XYZ file of C-alpha atoms in Angstrom:
595
model
C 90.711 106.582 62.234
C 94.349 105.499 61.922
C 95.552 109.010 62.693
C 93.197 109.303 65.689
C 94.472 106.011 67.115
C 98.095 106.935 66.409
C 97.945 110.240 68.277
C 95.927 108.743 71.133
C 98.507 105.969 71.243
C 101.256 108.587 71.487
C 99.467 109.802 74.615
C 99.814 106.301 76.024
C 103.491 106.369 75.025
C 104.061 109.570 77.008
C 102.175 108.142 79.988
C 104.418 105.063 79.870
C 107.535 107.221 79.682
C 106.226 109.255 82.639
C 105.989 106.102 84.756
C 108.997 104.156 83.472
C 111.770 106.654 82.797
C 112.763 107.008 86.437
C 113.598 103.278 86.768
C 116.722 103.549 84.612
C 117.680 106.991 85.891
C 117.186 106.378 89.629
C 120.332 104.302 90.375
C 122.541 107.010 88.839
C 120.522 109.836 90.345
C 120.847 108.144 93.729
C 124.619 107.704 93.290
C 125.250 111.326 92.279
C 122.502 113.539 93.680
C 122.648 111.964 97.132
C 126.347 112.955 97.202
C 126.264 116.319 95.410
C 122.931 117.558 96.766
C 122.838 115.557 100.035
C 119.467 114.011 99.235
C 117.845 111.682 101.781
C 116.022 108.464 100.952
C 112.755 110.307 101.564
C 113.693 113.037 99.076
C 114.618 110.422 96.466
C 111.240 108.799 97.058
C 109.603 112.201 96.571
C 111.414 112.597 93.229
C 109.957 109.260 92.120
C 106.540 110.055 93.570
C 106.451 113.620 92.176
C 105.113 112.344 88.837
C 102.319 110.585 90.663
C 101.657 113.605 92.884
C 101.474 115.793 89.774
C 98.930 113.369 88.370
C 96.887 113.745 91.543
C 96.930 117.536 91.244
C 96.006 117.610 87.558
C 93.346 114.941 88.054
C 91.465 117.416 90.224
C 91.046 119.749 87.264
C 91.403 117.479 84.217
C 87.678 116.960 83.797
C 86.921 120.670 84.176
C 89.677 121.543 81.706
C 88.423 118.958 79.197
C 84.887 120.347 79.541
C 85.995 123.960 79.246
C 88.377 123.842 76.269
C 87.474 120.494 74.718
C 89.194 117.115 74.691
C 91.522 117.992 71.810
C 93.007 121.158 73.297
C 93.337 119.484 76.694
C 95.529 116.885 74.953
C 97.609 119.669 73.377
C 98.077 121.239 76.813
C 99.186 117.902 78.289
C 101.790 117.427 75.550
C 103.128 120.959 75.971
C 103.589 120.462 79.724
C 105.481 117.204 79.180
C 107.734 118.846 76.592
C 108.507 121.743 78.950
C 109.408 119.363 81.791
C 112.316 117.722 79.953
C 114.824 120.635 79.930
C 113.789 121.584 83.466
C 114.789 118.118 84.704
C 117.834 117.518 82.507
C 119.384 120.908 83.315
C 118.535 120.905 87.027
C 121.299 121.753 89.462
C 119.532 120.951 92.720
C 116.650 119.190 94.408
C 113.963 121.852 93.864
C 114.176 122.205 90.029
C 114.397 118.438 89.666
C 111.331 117.962 91.843
C 109.432 120.693 89.966
C 110.290 119.122 86.604
C 109.068 115.720 87.745
C 105.937 117.365 89.159
C 105.297 119.002 85.773
C 105.663 115.608 84.079
C 103.097 114.243 86.503
C 100.641 117.048 85.778
C 100.973 116.172 82.094
C 100.462 112.478 82.850
C 97.353 113.166 84.912
C 95.801 115.120 82.049
C 96.702 112.381 79.567
C 95.320 109.665 81.850
C 91.918 111.370 81.961
C 91.588 113.086 78.606
C 92.929 110.475 76.169
C 90.750 107.556 77.422
C 87.836 110.007 77.603
C 88.488 111.105 74.009
C 88.739 107.499 72.782
C 85.572 106.430 74.588
C 83.614 109.336 73.120
C 84.966 108.991 69.566
C 85.064 105.229 68.937
C 82.210 102.907 68.006
C 81.112 100.466 70.738
C 82.557 97.510 68.814
C 86.001 99.143 68.636
C 86.085 100.896 71.984
C 87.724 97.995 73.796
C 90.544 97.734 71.274
C 90.966 101.497 71.220
C 91.490 101.643 74.981
C 93.741 98.583 74.724
C 95.804 100.393 72.091
C 96.322 103.247 74.570
C 97.626 100.705 77.080
C 99.736 98.997 74.383
C 101.506 102.257 73.520
C 101.844 102.898 77.247
C 103.758 99.619 77.540
C 105.846 100.540 74.495
C 106.663 103.775 76.315
C 107.865 101.663 79.224
C 109.983 99.589 76.826
C 111.451 102.734 75.284
C 112.292 104.083 78.742
C 113.930 100.774 79.685
C 115.971 100.675 76.466
C 117.180 104.210 77.082
C 118.172 103.167 80.585
C 119.983 100.088 79.255
C 122.003 102.142 76.759
C 123.089 104.505 79.508
C 123.819 101.601 81.889
C 126.180 100.088 79.327
C 127.808 103.486 78.886
C 128.352 103.773 82.635
C 129.762 100.225 82.807
C 132.215 101.060 80.011
C 133.275 104.251 81.785
C 133.699 102.315 85.040
C 135.933 99.735 83.354
C 138.012 102.465 81.708
C 138.464 104.212 85.060
C 139.881 101.188 86.875
C 143.446 102.127 85.898
C 143.120 105.637 87.375
C 144.175 106.664 90.879
C 141.438 106.353 93.518
C 140.352 110.017 93.529
C 140.372 110.312 89.737
C 138.524 106.996 89.415
C 135.750 108.161 91.766
C 135.424 111.463 89.849
C 135.235 109.726 86.452
C 132.559 107.288 87.631
C 130.592 110.124 89.234
C 130.664 112.170 86.023
C 129.563 109.172 83.920
C 126.579 108.511 86.187
C 125.600 112.184 86.301
C 125.688 112.365 82.486
C 123.688 109.116 82.247
C 120.573 110.208 84.151
C 120.466 113.596 82.421
C 120.761 111.940 78.977
C 117.945 109.532 79.845
C 115.562 112.470 80.211
C 116.827 114.372 77.153
C 116.013 111.376 74.939
C 112.301 111.668 75.849
C 111.820 115.085 74.249
C 110.847 113.933 70.718
C 107.660 111.959 71.566
C 106.421 114.929 73.587
C 106.732 117.198 70.568
C 104.989 114.659 68.268
C 102.015 114.293 70.632
C 101.693 118.041 71.197
C 101.577 119.053 67.550
C 99.705 115.924 66.442
C 96.858 116.511 68.908
C 96.223 119.958 67.450
C 95.201 118.332 64.134
C 92.600 115.959 65.604
C 88.827 116.386 65.317
C 86.956 117.260 68.511
C 84.941 114.653 70.463
C 81.379 114.422 69.025
C 79.871 113.942 72.490
C 81.548 117.131 73.765
C 80.222 118.956 70.701
C 76.677 117.670 71.361
C 76.892 118.870 74.971
C 77.774 122.300 73.596
C 74.803 122.211 71.202
C 77.039 121.953 68.116
C 75.112 119.097 66.528
C 76.276 119.699 62.945
C 79.923 119.654 64.013
C 79.275 116.454 65.995
C 77.679 114.838 62.923
C 80.692 115.805 60.801
C 83.057 114.307 63.422
C 81.067 111.049 63.500
C 81.047 110.765 59.710
C 84.852 110.684 59.727
C 84.795 107.229 61.370
C 81.274 105.839 60.743
C 78.774 105.248 57.985
C 75.976 107.799 57.579
C 73.365 105.470 59.116
C 75.544 104.635 62.140
C 76.419 108.289 62.604
C 72.763 109.389 62.669
C 71.764 106.561 65.021
C 74.548 107.335 67.453
C 73.896 111.066 67.235
C 70.280 110.493 68.285
C 71.467 108.435 71.282
C 73.863 111.211 72.285
C 71.140 113.840 72.076
C 68.775 111.705 74.144
C 71.422 111.028 76.786
C 72.198 114.745 76.944
C 68.537 115.625 77.374
C 68.360 117.323 73.960
C 66.227 114.987 71.863
C 62.843 116.164 70.571
C 59.861 113.913 70.001
C 60.135 112.325 66.540
C 56.476 111.983 65.547
C 55.275 115.446 66.401
C 55.927 118.479 68.500
C 57.725 117.764 71.752
C 59.968 119.302 74.368
C 63.321 118.348 75.754
C 63.448 117.309 79.382
C 66.742 117.130 81.236
C 67.223 114.786 84.170
C 66.184 116.370 87.432
C 69.265 115.385 89.419
C 72.685 115.533 87.788
C 74.819 115.584 90.923
C 77.846 113.292 90.898
C 76.616 111.359 93.935
C 72.954 111.293 92.992
C 71.318 107.875 93.279
C 71.514 107.098 89.571
C 75.245 107.840 89.369
C 76.703 106.770 92.724
C 77.011 103.031 91.969
C 79.037 103.272 88.725
C 81.098 106.141 90.156
C 82.086 104.256 93.321
C 82.749 101.068 91.361
C 85.100 102.893 89.003
C 86.907 104.457 91.992
C 87.299 101.026 93.603
C 88.728 99.485 90.426
C 91.229 102.314 89.953
C 92.319 102.322 93.605
C 92.853 98.545 93.570
C 94.804 98.815 90.309
C 97.434 101.003 91.975
C 97.328 99.026 95.222
C 98.867 96.118 93.284
C 102.070 98.203 93.430
C 102.497 98.293 89.642
C 103.853 101.839 89.380
C 106.345 101.350 92.210
C 107.526 98.034 90.750
C 108.054 99.659 87.343
C 109.760 102.720 88.847
C 112.040 100.813 91.224
C 112.516 97.590 89.240
C 116.244 98.125 88.604
C 116.812 98.788 92.318
C 114.657 95.783 93.254
C 116.574 93.441 90.949
C 119.908 94.835 92.137
C 118.924 94.061 95.719
C 117.671 90.631 94.617
C 121.130 89.758 93.290
C 121.342 90.887 89.654
C 124.384 93.105 88.980
C 124.549 96.471 87.147
C 123.574 96.340 83.507
C 122.099 92.832 83.936
C 119.297 94.365 85.999
C 118.759 96.940 83.246
C 118.575 94.151 80.652
C 116.035 92.340 82.810
C 114.110 95.614 83.036
C 113.990 95.798 79.229
C 112.809 92.179 79.104
C 110.039 92.951 81.598
C 108.851 95.942 79.602
C 108.895 93.885 76.362
C 106.855 91.180 78.093
C 104.435 93.879 79.215
C 104.012 95.036 75.604
C 103.585 91.490 74.252
C 100.964 90.564 76.833
C 99.150 93.837 76.143
C 98.868 92.728 72.503
C 97.280 89.517 73.815
C 94.881 91.633 75.871
C 94.024 93.716 72.787
C 92.968 90.513 71.008
C 90.973 89.219 73.988
C 89.309 92.282 75.502
C 86.379 92.471 73.055
C 86.187 88.675 72.798
C 86.442 87.435 76.381
C 85.208 90.597 78.062
C 86.489 92.938 80.755
C 85.284 90.935 83.767
C 87.036 87.698 82.750
C 90.358 89.446 82.082
C 90.266 91.321 85.382
C 89.640 88.093 87.308
C 92.424 86.291 85.415
C 94.906 89.134 85.812
C 94.283 89.895 89.491
C 94.538 86.192 90.361
C 97.931 85.942 88.643
C 99.107 89.095 90.417
C 98.329 87.614 93.841
C 100.374 84.474 93.071
C 103.356 86.436 91.711
C 103.479 88.928 94.593
C 103.379 86.146 97.161
C 106.224 84.370 95.328
C 108.386 87.514 95.223
C 107.659 88.236 98.891
C 108.659 84.725 99.950
C 111.893 84.924 97.923
C 112.905 88.193 99.582
C 111.837 86.854 102.965
C 114.247 83.926 102.585
C 117.239 86.275 102.171
C 116.127 88.978 104.603
C 115.869 86.360 107.355
C 119.663 85.899 107.119
C 120.480 89.542 107.906
C 122.694 90.124 110.950
C 121.992 92.994 113.339
C 125.093 95.182 113.627
C 123.394 98.252 115.127
C 125.641 98.337 118.218
C 128.835 98.015 116.141
C 127.799 100.776 113.734
C 126.702 103.068 116.591
C 130.062 102.548 118.326
C 131.873 103.975 115.269
C 130.011 107.289 115.515
C 132.023 110.332 116.542
C 129.676 112.581 118.437
C 126.601 112.959 116.230
C 128.356 112.111 112.971
C 129.346 108.793 111.472
C 131.473 108.040 108.417
C 132.395 104.559 107.286
C 133.567 102.943 104.094
C 132.646 99.316 103.432
C 136.285 98.298 102.983
C 138.091 95.258 104.360
C 138.721 96.612 107.910
C 135.089 97.759 108.246
C 133.782 94.412 106.988
C 136.008 92.640 109.494
C 134.692 94.847 112.308
C 131.133 94.019 111.246
C 131.905 90.313 111.267
C 131.610 89.879 107.487
C 134.120 88.178 105.157
C 136.491 90.694 103.569
C 138.381 88.531 101.102
C 138.526 89.756 97.512
C 136.890 86.591 96.256
C 134.198 86.505 98.938
C 130.483 87.123 98.510
C 129.703 90.863 98.262
C 128.097 92.274 101.383
C 125.144 94.671 101.666
C 124.938 97.084 104.608
C 121.666 98.906 105.368
C 121.545 101.589 108.071
C 118.369 103.342 109.227
C 119.036 106.343 111.465
C 117.413 109.489 112.799
C 117.974 112.917 114.257
C 114.818 113.410 116.265
C 111.837 113.231 113.866
C 114.089 113.250 110.765
C 114.829 109.754 109.492
C 116.859 108.367 106.618
C 118.073 105.044 105.229
C 121.370 104.422 103.439
C 122.752 101.262 101.826
C 126.224 100.359 100.604
C 127.562 97.361 98.670
C 131.081 96.094 99.187
C 131.495 95.426 95.451
C 130.816 99.051 94.401
C 133.863 100.057 92.273
C 133.839 103.615 93.656
C 133.299 102.352 97.248
C 131.741 105.652 98.453
C 131.739 106.384 102.151
C 128.482 106.249 104.098
C 128.231 109.585 105.864
C 125.577 110.220 108.519
C 125.375 113.869 109.532
C 122.799 116.253 110.898
C 123.262 118.789 108.096
C 122.438 116.189 105.442
C 119.430 114.742 107.310
C 117.633 117.644 109.006
C 116.074 119.580 106.138
C 115.436 123.323 106.504
C 111.860 124.484 106.626
C 110.251 125.852 103.471
C 107.988 128.899 103.206
C 105.004 126.615 102.664
C 106.039 124.364 105.547
C 106.429 127.298 107.921
C 103.031 128.686 106.915
C 101.188 125.418 107.524
C 103.121 124.804 110.747
C 101.779 128.074 112.107
C 98.328 126.668 111.400
C 99.317 123.382 113.081
C 98.590 121.562 109.820
C 102.065 120.655 108.521
C 102.466 116.839 108.499
C 106.256 117.026 108.027
C 108.892 117.106 110.734
C 109.803 120.376 112.432
C 113.473 121.353 111.837
C 113.622 122.798 115.352
C 112.988 119.331 116.790
C 115.959 117.866 114.912
C 118.410 120.729 115.405
C 119.805 119.451 118.727
C 118.651 115.821 118.614
C 121.433 113.200 118.860
C 122.231 110.679 116.134
C 120.308 107.472 116.744
C 120.962 104.254 114.817
C 117.482 102.788 114.443
C 118.572 99.670 112.565
C 121.755 98.383 110.949
C 121.849 95.066 109.106
C 124.514 93.393 107.029
C 124.072 90.339 104.865
C 125.564 88.613 101.885
C 124.210 89.967 98.640
C 121.748 87.397 97.216
C 123.060 85.153 94.459
C 122.473 85.842 90.778
C 120.253 82.742 90.697
C 118.079 84.301 93.413
C 117.937 87.484 91.350
C 116.623 85.576 88.330
C 114.002 83.828 90.505
C 112.726 87.223 91.658
C 112.807 88.348 88.015
C 110.571 85.407 87.016
C 108.095 86.286 89.780
C 107.996 89.900 88.605
C 107.583 88.655 85.006
C 104.422 86.812 86.082
C 103.284 89.938 87.897
C 103.800 92.174 84.841
C 102.185 89.651 82.459
C 99.141 89.253 84.708
C 98.771 93.002 85.091
C 99.043 93.571 81.336
C 96.375 90.988 80.492
C 93.910 92.183 83.121
C 94.062 95.535 84.962
C 96.480 97.124 82.482
C 93.897 97.260 79.718
C 90.645 97.036 81.636
C 91.342 99.892 84.040
C 91.071 102.466 81.237
C 87.849 100.857 80.045
C 86.431 100.884 83.559
C 87.393 104.531 83.896
C 85.627 105.583 80.687
C 82.817 103.026 80.316
C 81.334 102.934 83.802
C 80.840 106.705 84.066
C 77.513 108.063 82.710
C 77.809 110.801 80.067
C 76.725 113.696 82.283
C 79.366 113.005 84.944
C 82.012 111.317 82.772
C 84.663 114.044 82.684
C 84.400 115.083 86.345
C 83.798 111.507 87.513
C 86.857 110.294 85.635
C 88.913 113.088 87.189
C 87.929 112.108 90.716
C 88.383 108.369 90.047
C 91.844 108.989 88.573
C 92.583 111.230 91.557
C 91.897 108.262 93.848
C 94.071 106.117 91.584
C 97.010 108.506 91.667
C 96.666 109.231 95.384
C 97.110 105.527 96.151
C 100.023 105.281 93.703
C 101.706 108.426 95.074
C 101.413 107.256 98.669
C 102.967 103.874 97.860
C 105.833 105.408 95.859
C 106.556 108.050 98.519
C 106.944 105.500 101.336
C 108.630 102.764 99.267
C 112.340 103.437 99.965
C 111.910 104.227 103.685
C 109.641 101.177 104.123
C 111.956 98.664 102.451
C 114.870 100.193 104.372
C 113.077 99.643 107.670
C 111.101 96.449 107.008
C 112.493 94.881 103.832
C 111.085 94.196 100.378
C 109.031 91.200 101.530
C 106.744 93.427 103.607
C 105.860 95.554 100.560
C 105.154 92.557 98.326
C 102.923 90.902 100.942
C 100.987 94.151 101.450
C 100.377 94.476 97.701
C 99.246 90.839 97.523
C 96.627 91.486 100.227
C 95.281 94.511 98.349
C 95.055 92.493 95.128
C 92.909 89.858 96.837
C 90.356 92.651 97.371
C 90.699 93.480 93.665
C 89.933 89.883 92.646
C 86.809 89.794 94.846
C 85.579 93.135 93.447
C 86.055 91.962 89.849
C 84.270 88.683 90.595
C 81.241 89.916 92.487
C 80.721 93.622 91.724
C 81.828 94.403 88.166
C 79.279 94.009 85.326
C 80.309 92.963 81.810
C 80.337 95.905 79.378
C 81.742 94.455 76.150
C 79.759 95.267 72.986
C 77.511 97.808 74.720
C 77.248 101.485 73.852
C 77.988 104.022 76.574
C 74.291 104.839 76.684
C 73.357 101.153 77.201
C 75.840 100.858 80.079
C 74.371 103.986 81.627
C 70.855 102.554 81.324
C 72.012 99.374 83.113
C 73.189 101.328 86.168
C 70.129 103.586 86.068
C 67.963 100.466 86.349
C 70.093 99.111 89.187
C 69.829 102.427 91.018
C 66.070 102.472 90.595
C 65.825 98.986 92.069
C-alpha cells in the first residue's frame, strides 16, 4: 500500500511540475527567446499553453490507452514521455523544438491526470479513496513547490550575475545578463529529469488495477491484487461487487446466467447525469484560472510591484501554502465530505479573485495613454525605442535616477497579426523595444497552409500582414506599483491558492473518478479531463494578449464570475460521495436516472 501510494504520488509530483515549472522559467525565456528567436507574446503564450494543449490531445485517448494496455503500463508510458521531453526542451535552439517539448510534457500530464486517479479509485478501499486522491493532489502541490524552489535558485543566480555585470561596459553587460538568463531557464528544466525517471521505472513494478482485471475476465489475478491491500473477507466482498457491476456475477444459490446492461453508451440515460456533472465540475475548476495563475505568478507579482527574486520567493511561499492547505484537505476530505469542501473553497476563490481584480484596477486606472507619442516615433513601419531618460521625458514620465520606475506597454499590429510588448525603466539591461514586420508577421506552416486551402485555418493569413502598415493599437505608461501593492496582491493570491487547495484542488480528482460509473469510467474520465484541459488551454493561450490589451483586472474579474457558477453547482447539483463504494455511487445515479 505504501509503495502504491508513493508511486501514484510521484505521478502527482510530475503533474505539478508540468503545471508549475514554466512560472520560474518564463521571465528568463521571455527575456532571451523573444530577442534571440523573435517570439511574439502570442507565441510565448503558446509555449505556456502547450502543456495544457498536450493534455487535451492525450485526454482524447487516455481512457482507450488505459483500457487497452492496462492502468499500470499507461502510467509507465506517461513517465517515459515526460522523461523524453526534458532534453528536447533544455537543448532547444528555436521555437519549434521548445513548443514540441512542452507539448510532449502536456501529453504526459494528460495521461497522468486520467490514469493515476483512475488507478487509485480502482485500487483503494472506499474508506481510503478520499485520502488516496488527496495524496495525489498533495504530491502535485509538492511538485509545484519543487518547481518554485528551482526557479528561486535560478533567480538568485541571475541576480548575482546581474550584480557582477554592473562594472562591465554596456555591450558586455547586456551579453552577460543575457547568457545568465538563457542558462537559467534551461537549467530549470534539466533539474526535473530525476522525478520522471523514478515514476517511469517505479510504475513498472506496481500491481494492475483489480477492476481492469475483472473487466478482462482475469478474476484470480484481480483477487490476488485485492489481497495485497485488503483482508480476505473484504477482498471477496469487493470482488463480488465488481463482478456484479461488470455484468459477470452468477446466481449464488443455484444455476444462473450473467446479464449485461442493455445500454452501455456514454450518453445513455443511466450515465448522462454523472458524466455531465463531472464535466461541469472539471470545467469550472479550470475556469477559476488556477493553472494560469500558477504558470504566470512570477510575471503577475512583478507587474503588481514585487521586484526580481522577491517575486520568486513569494512564488515559493504560495506553493508551500498550497501544499500545507492540501494536507488540511487530506485530513478533512473523508471527514467533512466533498460537497462541503467544494462550497468552502469556491466561495473563498470568489472573494480572493475579486480582491486581486480590484487591486489591479486601482493601478491600471492611473495609466496614461501615450499612443500618439509612440506612433510618432515610428520610422516607416518600424519602431525602436529604449526606455531611457530622453524617451521617458518624451512620454511625459519622470526620468530621474531616484524616481519611481515606469512601465510601458505597447499593443500593435500589422494587419491581422498582433503583439504586445512591455518594458520597465529599471531593467538593468534596458533592452530596446523593437516593433518590426519581420518579427510580428509569422510565416505560414505546412499545416496552416493545408487548412487555409480548406478555409478552416483560424490563424491569421501571412499574406494579409505582408504589406499592412504598423498600427499602434494601445500604448500606456504608468508608474510601477509599489512593493506594498505587490504584497497586497500576493495576499489575495494566497487566499486564492489556499481556497483552491482546500476545495477544488482535492475534490476535482475525486469527482473525476467517483462520479463515473464503472463501464464508462475510463472513457468518461478522458472526455471530462478533455473539457478540463480545453478550458485551461484556452485561458493560458489568451492570457498575455488579454492582459496586454485589457489589463490584469479584467482576467481576475472574469475568473471570479466563472467561480460563482462553480459555487452554485457544488451547492445545488453535487451529491455527497464520502464513505460510499464506487458501486453504491453508481446505484445512486442509476436511481436518479430512472426517476
